């Protein structure tokens, strides 16, 4: 069974800052994966050496450039290596931002920069708990990071030097997924949002929206029958491919691959071209109450 008719949309762009595609807000807001098979992030000769998992420090699975202070995290290496790696992540960030500014003119000036990451570690064989296991279909939601309905727009790129694709599964539309699990989710315990913040489990108050998104994330990952039998599409992103998705909306699972870039951007749902398509509005419609 397939995920959603037309879940993948392909575009012929070959450059980040200019090209034929524009005005794709409604495509991405409808939960489609925008795929650019010829939009390559070109490594400089001095960056080729980073195509090796040894550069990850082993504590974090990613090397990241933090949006808040511009610092590089999760990497080993001498200062001279780190300078080159830092510049590589900055270039990916700048090219991703140029791309989204061009594709989504409606979001211009209102997208906020999130972290940039480089993921040099192979997906296959990563040991982890079921809750952190991203090879299970899920929407992105993070326990310590309440977002209050803010959207997660992500720009991915497969950098693999030897032809290995990034292999994903993509699931059914957000609303049909939410309907399956919503009824079983209890309301948050009164006072729990306050307590979680007080104990620094969360960095901000966990809204009812965040509570529901986390529960959806956990329940779908725990449901092995769903993982096996639910509508889904296997997708392979070849090296040199860039793809863009609202990862808080599109059910996805990473099944294989190595060496990927990712840029996160944040968007307030009321700045969407069609705010009613946001997970916040969908969940508010389904629960018939305000969730912020
Ligand atoms: C994820 O967002 O779940 C992981 C994506 C990937 O590593 O390809
Ligand atoms: Fe994810």
mmCIF file of C-alpha atoms in Angstrom, residues 5-256:
data_model
loop_
_atom_site.group_PDB
_atom_site.id
_atom_site.type_symbol
_atom_site.label_atom_id
_atom_site.label_comp_id
_atom_site.label_asym_id
_atom_site.label_seq_id
_atom_site.Cartn_x
_atom_site.Cartn_y
_atom_site.Cartn_z
ATOM 1 C CA UNK A 5 -0.641 9.692 -3.946
ATOM 2 C CA UNK A 6 2.060 12.026 -5.179
ATOM 3 C CA UNK A 7 3.896 12.191 -1.844
ATOM 4 C CA UNK A 8 7.096 12.774 -3.791
ATOM 5 C CA UNK A 9 7.492 15.789 -6.027
ATOM 6 C CA UNK A 10 10.617 16.059 -8.189
ATOM 7 C CA UNK A 11 12.205 19.272 -9.413
ATOM 8 C CA UNK A 12 15.019 19.769 -11.914
ATOM 9 C CA UNK A 13 16.965 22.558 -10.153
ATOM 10 C CA UNK A 14 20.738 22.310 -10.321
ATOM 11 C CA UNK A 15 21.676 25.437 -8.342
ATOM 12 C CA UNK A 16 20.796 26.548 -4.824
ATOM 13 C CA UNK A 17 20.361 30.270 -5.362
ATOM 14 C CA UNK A 18 18.572 30.251 -8.705
ATOM 15 C CA UNK A 19 16.545 27.880 -10.831
ATOM 16 C CA UNK A 20 13.160 27.086 -12.296
ATOM 17 C CA UNK A 21 11.253 26.092 -9.124
ATOM 18 C CA UNK A 22 9.410 28.598 -6.926
ATOM 19 C CA UNK A 23 6.130 29.004 -5.067
ATOM 20 C CA UNK A 24 6.120 25.514 -3.565
ATOM 21 C CA UNK A 25 4.598 26.478 -0.192
ATOM 22 C CA UNK A 26 1.363 24.541 -0.692
ATOM 23 C CA UNK A 27 3.208 21.466 -1.886
ATOM 24 C CA UNK A 28 5.331 21.240 1.227
ATOM 25 C CA UNK A 29 2.444 22.288 3.518
ATOM 26 C CA UNK A 30 0.371 19.409 2.128
ATOM 27 C CA UNK A 31 2.949 16.964 3.422
ATOM 28 C CA UNK A 32 4.827 16.296 0.230
ATOM 29 C CA UNK A 33 8.515 15.525 0.045
ATOM 30 C CA UNK A 34 10.156 17.945 -2.384
ATOM 31 C CA UNK A 35 13.005 16.137 -4.128
ATOM 32 C CA UNK A 36 15.823 17.778 -6.104
ATOM 33 C CA UNK A 37 17.786 14.880 -7.639
ATOM 34 C CA UNK A 38 20.333 17.185 -9.295
ATOM 35 C CA UNK A 39 20.879 19.738 -6.567
ATOM 36 C CA UNK A 40 24.322 18.864 -5.314
ATOM 37 C CA UNK A 41 26.196 20.116 -2.272
ATOM 38 C CA UNK A 42 29.724 20.147 -3.610
ATOM 39 C CA UNK A 43 32.514 19.342 -1.177
ATOM 40 C CA UNK A 44 35.761 21.262 -1.486
ATOM 41 C CA UNK A 45 38.941 19.178 -1.860
ATOM 42 C CA UNK A 46 39.946 19.925 1.750
ATOM 43 C CA UNK A 47 36.510 18.709 2.958
ATOM 44 C CA UNK A 48 36.682 15.246 1.368
ATOM 45 C CA UNK A 49 38.451 13.906 4.434
ATOM 46 C CA UNK A 50 35.309 14.426 6.519
ATOM 47 C CA UNK A 51 33.635 11.533 4.674
ATOM 48 C CA UNK A 52 34.522 9.294 7.606
ATOM 49 C CA UNK A 53 32.517 8.443 10.724
ATOM 50 C CA UNK A 54 35.601 9.003 12.897
ATOM 51 C CA UNK A 55 34.892 12.759 13.024
ATOM 52 C CA UNK A 56 31.795 12.253 15.204
ATOM 53 C CA UNK A 57 32.739 12.380 18.871
ATOM 54 C CA UNK A 58 30.625 9.326 19.721
ATOM 55 C CA UNK A 59 28.467 11.087 22.299
ATOM 56 C CA UNK A 60 26.163 12.764 19.774
ATOM 57 C CA UNK A 61 25.280 10.950 16.558
ATOM 58 C CA UNK A 62 25.566 14.222 14.649
ATOM 59 C CA UNK A 63 28.078 16.987 14.193
ATOM 60 C CA UNK A 64 26.165 20.236 14.487
ATOM 61 C CA UNK A 65 26.436 23.932 13.995
ATOM 62 C CA UNK A 66 24.310 25.569 16.656
ATOM 63 C CA UNK A 67 22.044 28.361 15.474
ATOM 64 C CA UNK A 68 22.091 30.111 18.849
ATOM 65 C CA UNK A 69 25.827 30.817 19.131
ATOM 66 C CA UNK A 70 27.372 29.525 15.889
ATOM 67 C CA UNK A 71 29.431 26.906 17.734
ATOM 68 C CA UNK A 72 30.414 23.512 16.333
ATOM 69 C CA UNK A 73 29.357 20.522 18.467
ATOM 70 C CA UNK A 74 29.901 16.787 18.375
ATOM 71 C CA UNK A 75 33.132 16.757 16.345
ATOM 72 C CA UNK A 76 36.621 15.562 17.199
ATOM 73 C CA UNK A 77 39.757 16.919 15.569
ATOM 74 C CA UNK A 78 42.406 19.591 15.841
ATOM 75 C CA UNK A 79 41.493 23.243 15.668
ATOM 76 C CA UNK A 80 42.588 23.372 12.007
ATOM 77 C CA UNK A 81 40.187 20.507 11.134
ATOM 78 C CA UNK A 82 37.369 22.100 13.062
ATOM 79 C CA UNK A 83 37.754 25.363 11.178
ATOM 80 C CA UNK A 84 37.314 23.569 7.854
ATOM 81 C CA UNK A 85 34.387 21.496 9.134
ATOM 82 C CA UNK A 86 32.760 24.598 10.553
ATOM 83 C CA UNK A 87 32.995 26.330 7.168
ATOM 84 C CA UNK A 88 31.485 23.286 5.457
ATOM 85 C CA UNK A 89 28.420 23.380 7.737
ATOM 86 C CA UNK A 90 28.094 27.147 7.305
ATOM 87 C CA UNK A 91 28.111 26.757 3.543
ATOM 88 C CA UNK A 92 25.387 24.102 3.722
ATOM 89 C CA UNK A 93 23.352 26.410 5.956
ATOM 90 C CA UNK A 94 23.760 29.345 3.562
ATOM 91 C CA UNK A 95 22.890 27.294 0.489
ATOM 92 C CA UNK A 96 19.843 25.769 2.215
ATOM 93 C CA UNK A 97 18.643 29.209 3.227
ATOM 94 C CA UNK A 98 19.118 30.537 -0.307
ATOM 95 C CA UNK A 99 17.107 27.594 -1.619
ATOM 96 C CA UNK A 100 14.162 27.981 0.757
ATOM 97 C CA UNK A 101 14.069 31.768 0.209
ATOM 98 C CA UNK A 102 13.640 31.090 -3.483
ATOM 99 C CA UNK A 103 11.195 28.152 -3.215
ATOM 100 C CA UNK A 104 8.989 29.675 -0.512
ATOM 101 C CA UNK A 105 8.640 33.437 -1.041
ATOM 102 C CA UNK A 106 5.663 33.471 1.361
ATOM 103 C CA UNK A 107 7.997 32.530 4.250
ATOM 104 C CA UNK A 108 10.588 35.191 3.466
ATOM 105 C CA UNK A 109 11.637 37.058 6.579
ATOM 106 C CA UNK A 110 9.671 34.782 8.928
ATOM 107 C CA UNK A 111 11.591 31.494 8.774
ATOM 108 C CA UNK A 112 13.914 31.189 11.741
ATOM 109 C CA UNK A 113 17.247 29.449 11.548
ATOM 110 C CA UNK A 114 17.706 26.204 13.485
ATOM 111 C CA UNK A 115 20.759 23.967 13.772
ATOM 112 C CA UNK A 116 22.737 22.623 10.831
ATOM 113 C CA UNK A 117 23.934 19.049 11.095
ATOM 114 C CA UNK A 118 26.298 16.664 9.411
ATOM 115 C CA UNK A 119 25.574 12.979 10.043
ATOM 116 C CA UNK A 120 28.634 10.911 9.135
ATOM 117 C CA UNK A 121 27.534 7.778 10.997
ATOM 118 C CA UNK A 122 25.802 4.920 9.139
ATOM 119 C CA UNK A 123 22.107 4.472 9.913
ATOM 120 C CA UNK A 124 22.415 0.678 9.761
ATOM 121 C CA UNK A 125 23.329 -1.020 12.993
ATOM 122 C CA UNK A 126 22.802 1.988 15.224
ATOM 123 C CA UNK A 127 21.943 0.703 18.694
ATOM 124 C CA UNK A 128 19.277 2.649 20.448
ATOM 125 C CA UNK A 129 16.067 2.490 22.479
ATOM 126 C CA UNK A 130 12.753 2.127 20.629
ATOM 127 C CA UNK A 131 11.861 5.721 21.434
ATOM 128 C CA UNK A 132 15.020 7.051 19.762
ATOM 129 C CA UNK A 133 14.886 4.529 16.938
ATOM 130 C CA UNK A 134 14.382 6.641 13.811
ATOM 131 C CA UNK A 135 14.086 3.544 11.644
ATOM 132 C CA UNK A 136 10.508 3.386 12.943
ATOM 133 C CA UNK A 137 7.972 5.645 11.230
ATOM 134 C CA UNK A 138 7.476 8.834 13.261
ATOM 135 C CA UNK A 139 6.922 12.562 13.119
ATOM 136 C CA UNK A 140 9.627 14.655 14.756
ATOM 137 C CA UNK A 141 8.854 15.740 18.337
ATOM 138 C CA UNK A 142 11.424 16.107 21.104
ATOM 139 C CA UNK A 143 10.822 15.593 24.842
ATOM 140 C CA UNK A 144 12.962 18.485 26.081
ATOM 141 C CA UNK A 145 12.074 20.968 23.340
ATOM 142 C CA UNK A 146 8.463 22.173 23.419
ATOM 143 C CA UNK A 147 7.686 24.023 20.172
ATOM 144 C CA UNK A 148 4.133 25.304 20.796
ATOM 145 C CA UNK A 149 3.004 24.491 17.274
ATOM 146 C CA UNK A 150 6.057 25.902 15.484
ATOM 147 C CA UNK A 151 6.839 23.983 12.303
ATOM 148 C CA UNK A 152 10.061 22.053 11.599
ATOM 149 C CA UNK A 153 11.132 22.490 7.993
ATOM 150 C CA UNK A 154 14.179 20.422 7.105
ATOM 151 C CA UNK A 155 16.533 20.464 4.121
ATOM 152 C CA UNK A 156 18.416 17.166 3.685
ATOM 153 C CA UNK A 157 21.240 16.178 1.365
ATOM 154 C CA UNK A 158 22.878 12.813 0.710
ATOM 155 C CA UNK A 159 26.658 13.189 0.450
ATOM 156 C CA UNK A 160 27.609 9.519 0.120
ATOM 157 C CA UNK A 161 30.744 9.227 -2.064
ATOM 158 C CA UNK A 162 30.184 5.635 -3.233
ATOM 159 C CA UNK A 163 26.630 5.733 -4.504
ATOM 160 C CA UNK A 164 24.762 4.504 -1.421
ATOM 161 C CA UNK A 165 21.276 6.014 -1.212
ATOM 162 C CA UNK A 166 19.691 7.439 1.937
ATOM 163 C CA UNK A 167 16.838 5.007 2.371
ATOM 164 C CA UNK A 168 13.610 6.209 3.951
ATOM 165 C CA UNK A 169 10.081 5.034 4.434
ATOM 166 C CA UNK A 170 7.365 7.665 4.171
ATOM 167 C CA UNK A 171 3.956 7.059 5.744
ATOM 168 C CA UNK A 172 0.352 8.140 5.431
ATOM 169 C CA UNK A 173 -0.922 11.747 5.697
ATOM 170 C CA UNK A 174 -0.755 13.395 9.111
ATOM 171 C CA UNK A 175 -4.498 13.627 9.717
ATOM 172 C CA UNK A 176 -5.235 9.945 9.120
ATOM 173 C CA UNK A 177 -2.242 8.990 11.275
ATOM 174 C CA UNK A 178 -3.398 11.311 14.083
ATOM 175 C CA UNK A 179 -6.965 9.969 14.009
ATOM 176 C CA UNK A 180 -5.690 6.442 14.678
ATOM 177 C CA UNK A 181 -3.949 7.321 17.934
ATOM 178 C CA UNK A 182 -5.591 10.470 19.271
ATOM 179 C CA UNK A 183 -8.493 8.819 21.022
ATOM 180 C CA UNK A 184 -6.192 6.710 23.207
ATOM 181 C CA UNK A 185 -4.071 9.622 24.446
ATOM 182 C CA UNK A 186 -4.994 10.946 27.895
ATOM 183 C CA UNK A 187 -4.770 14.632 28.688
ATOM 184 C CA UNK A 188 -1.603 15.747 30.493
ATOM 185 C CA UNK A 189 -1.723 15.370 34.265
ATOM 186 C CA UNK A 190 -2.625 18.796 35.745
ATOM 187 C CA UNK A 191 0.522 20.559 36.921
ATOM 188 C CA UNK A 192 2.838 18.261 34.932
ATOM 189 C CA UNK A 193 3.900 20.964 32.438
ATOM 190 C CA UNK A 194 4.883 23.229 35.317
ATOM 191 C CA UNK A 195 6.780 20.439 37.064
ATOM 192 C CA UNK A 196 8.675 19.311 33.925
ATOM 193 C CA UNK A 197 9.860 22.867 33.387
ATOM 194 C CA UNK A 198 10.693 23.306 37.063
ATOM 195 C CA UNK A 199 12.824 20.127 36.971
ATOM 196 C CA UNK A 200 14.468 21.314 33.710
ATOM 197 C CA UNK A 201 13.201 18.254 31.860
ATOM 198 C CA UNK A 202 11.761 20.718 29.354
ATOM 199 C CA UNK A 203 13.372 23.983 28.271
ATOM 200 C CA UNK A 204 9.978 25.724 28.182
ATOM 201 C CA UNK A 205 6.423 24.897 29.239
ATOM 202 C CA UNK A 206 5.168 21.754 27.510
ATOM 203 C CA UNK A 207 1.912 22.819 25.860
ATOM 204 C CA UNK A 208 -0.915 20.394 25.242
ATOM 205 C CA UNK A 209 0.149 20.470 21.587
ATOM 206 C CA UNK A 210 3.630 19.267 22.577
ATOM 207 C CA UNK A 211 2.115 16.614 24.830
ATOM 208 C CA UNK A 212 0.029 15.250 21.944
ATOM 209 C CA UNK A 213 2.891 15.355 19.439
ATOM 210 C CA UNK A 214 5.189 13.452 21.793
ATOM 211 C CA UNK A 215 2.497 10.890 22.500
ATOM 212 C CA UNK A 216 1.894 10.443 18.758
ATOM 213 C CA UNK A 217 5.645 10.055 18.233
ATOM 214 C CA UNK A 218 5.931 7.442 20.972
ATOM 215 C CA UNK A 219 2.749 5.521 20.219
ATOM 216 C CA UNK A 220 3.481 5.074 16.544
ATOM 217 C CA UNK A 221 7.056 3.971 17.242
ATOM 218 C CA UNK A 222 5.826 1.448 19.820
ATOM 219 C CA UNK A 223 3.203 -0.007 17.452
ATOM 220 C CA UNK A 224 5.025 -2.749 15.574
ATOM 221 C CA UNK A 225 1.926 -3.854 13.669
ATOM 222 C CA UNK A 226 1.501 -0.303 12.391
ATOM 223 C CA UNK A 227 5.174 -0.113 11.471
ATOM 224 C CA UNK A 228 4.799 -3.271 9.406
ATOM 225 C CA UNK A 229 1.360 -2.877 7.895
ATOM 226 C CA UNK A 230 0.478 0.817 7.659
ATOM 227 C CA UNK A 231 0.471 2.554 4.275
ATOM 228 C CA UNK A 232 4.038 3.423 3.417
ATOM 229 C CA UNK A 233 6.394 4.030 0.563
ATOM 230 C CA UNK A 234 10.069 3.063 0.427
ATOM 231 C CA UNK A 235 12.109 5.934 -0.973
ATOM 232 C CA UNK A 236 15.768 6.085 -1.982
ATOM 233 C CA UNK A 237 17.546 9.423 -2.151
ATOM 234 C CA UNK A 238 20.657 8.985 -4.290
ATOM 235 C CA UNK A 239 23.889 10.809 -3.518
ATOM 236 C CA UNK A 240 23.697 14.350 -4.842
ATOM 237 C CA UNK A 241 19.984 14.581 -4.008
ATOM 238 C CA UNK A 242 18.506 17.339 -1.839
ATOM 239 C CA UNK A 243 15.050 16.920 -0.301
ATOM 240 C CA UNK A 244 12.810 19.133 1.822
ATOM 241 C CA UNK A 245 10.057 18.137 4.188
ATOM 242 C CA UNK A 246 8.048 19.350 7.175
ATOM 243 C CA UNK A 247 9.340 16.605 9.475
ATOM 244 C CA UNK A 248 6.768 17.360 12.213
ATOM 245 C CA UNK A 249 4.049 16.407 9.719
ATOM 246 C CA UNK A 250 5.394 13.768 7.343
ATOM 247 C CA UNK A 251 5.711 10.274 8.808
ATOM 248 C CA UNK A 252 9.255 9.166 8.011
ATOM 249 C CA UNK A 253 11.794 6.521 8.960
ATOM 250 C CA UNK A 254 15.516 6.363 8.141
ATOM 251 C CA UNK A 255 16.365 2.822 7.022
ATOM 252 C CA UNK A 256 19.892 3.189 5.707
#
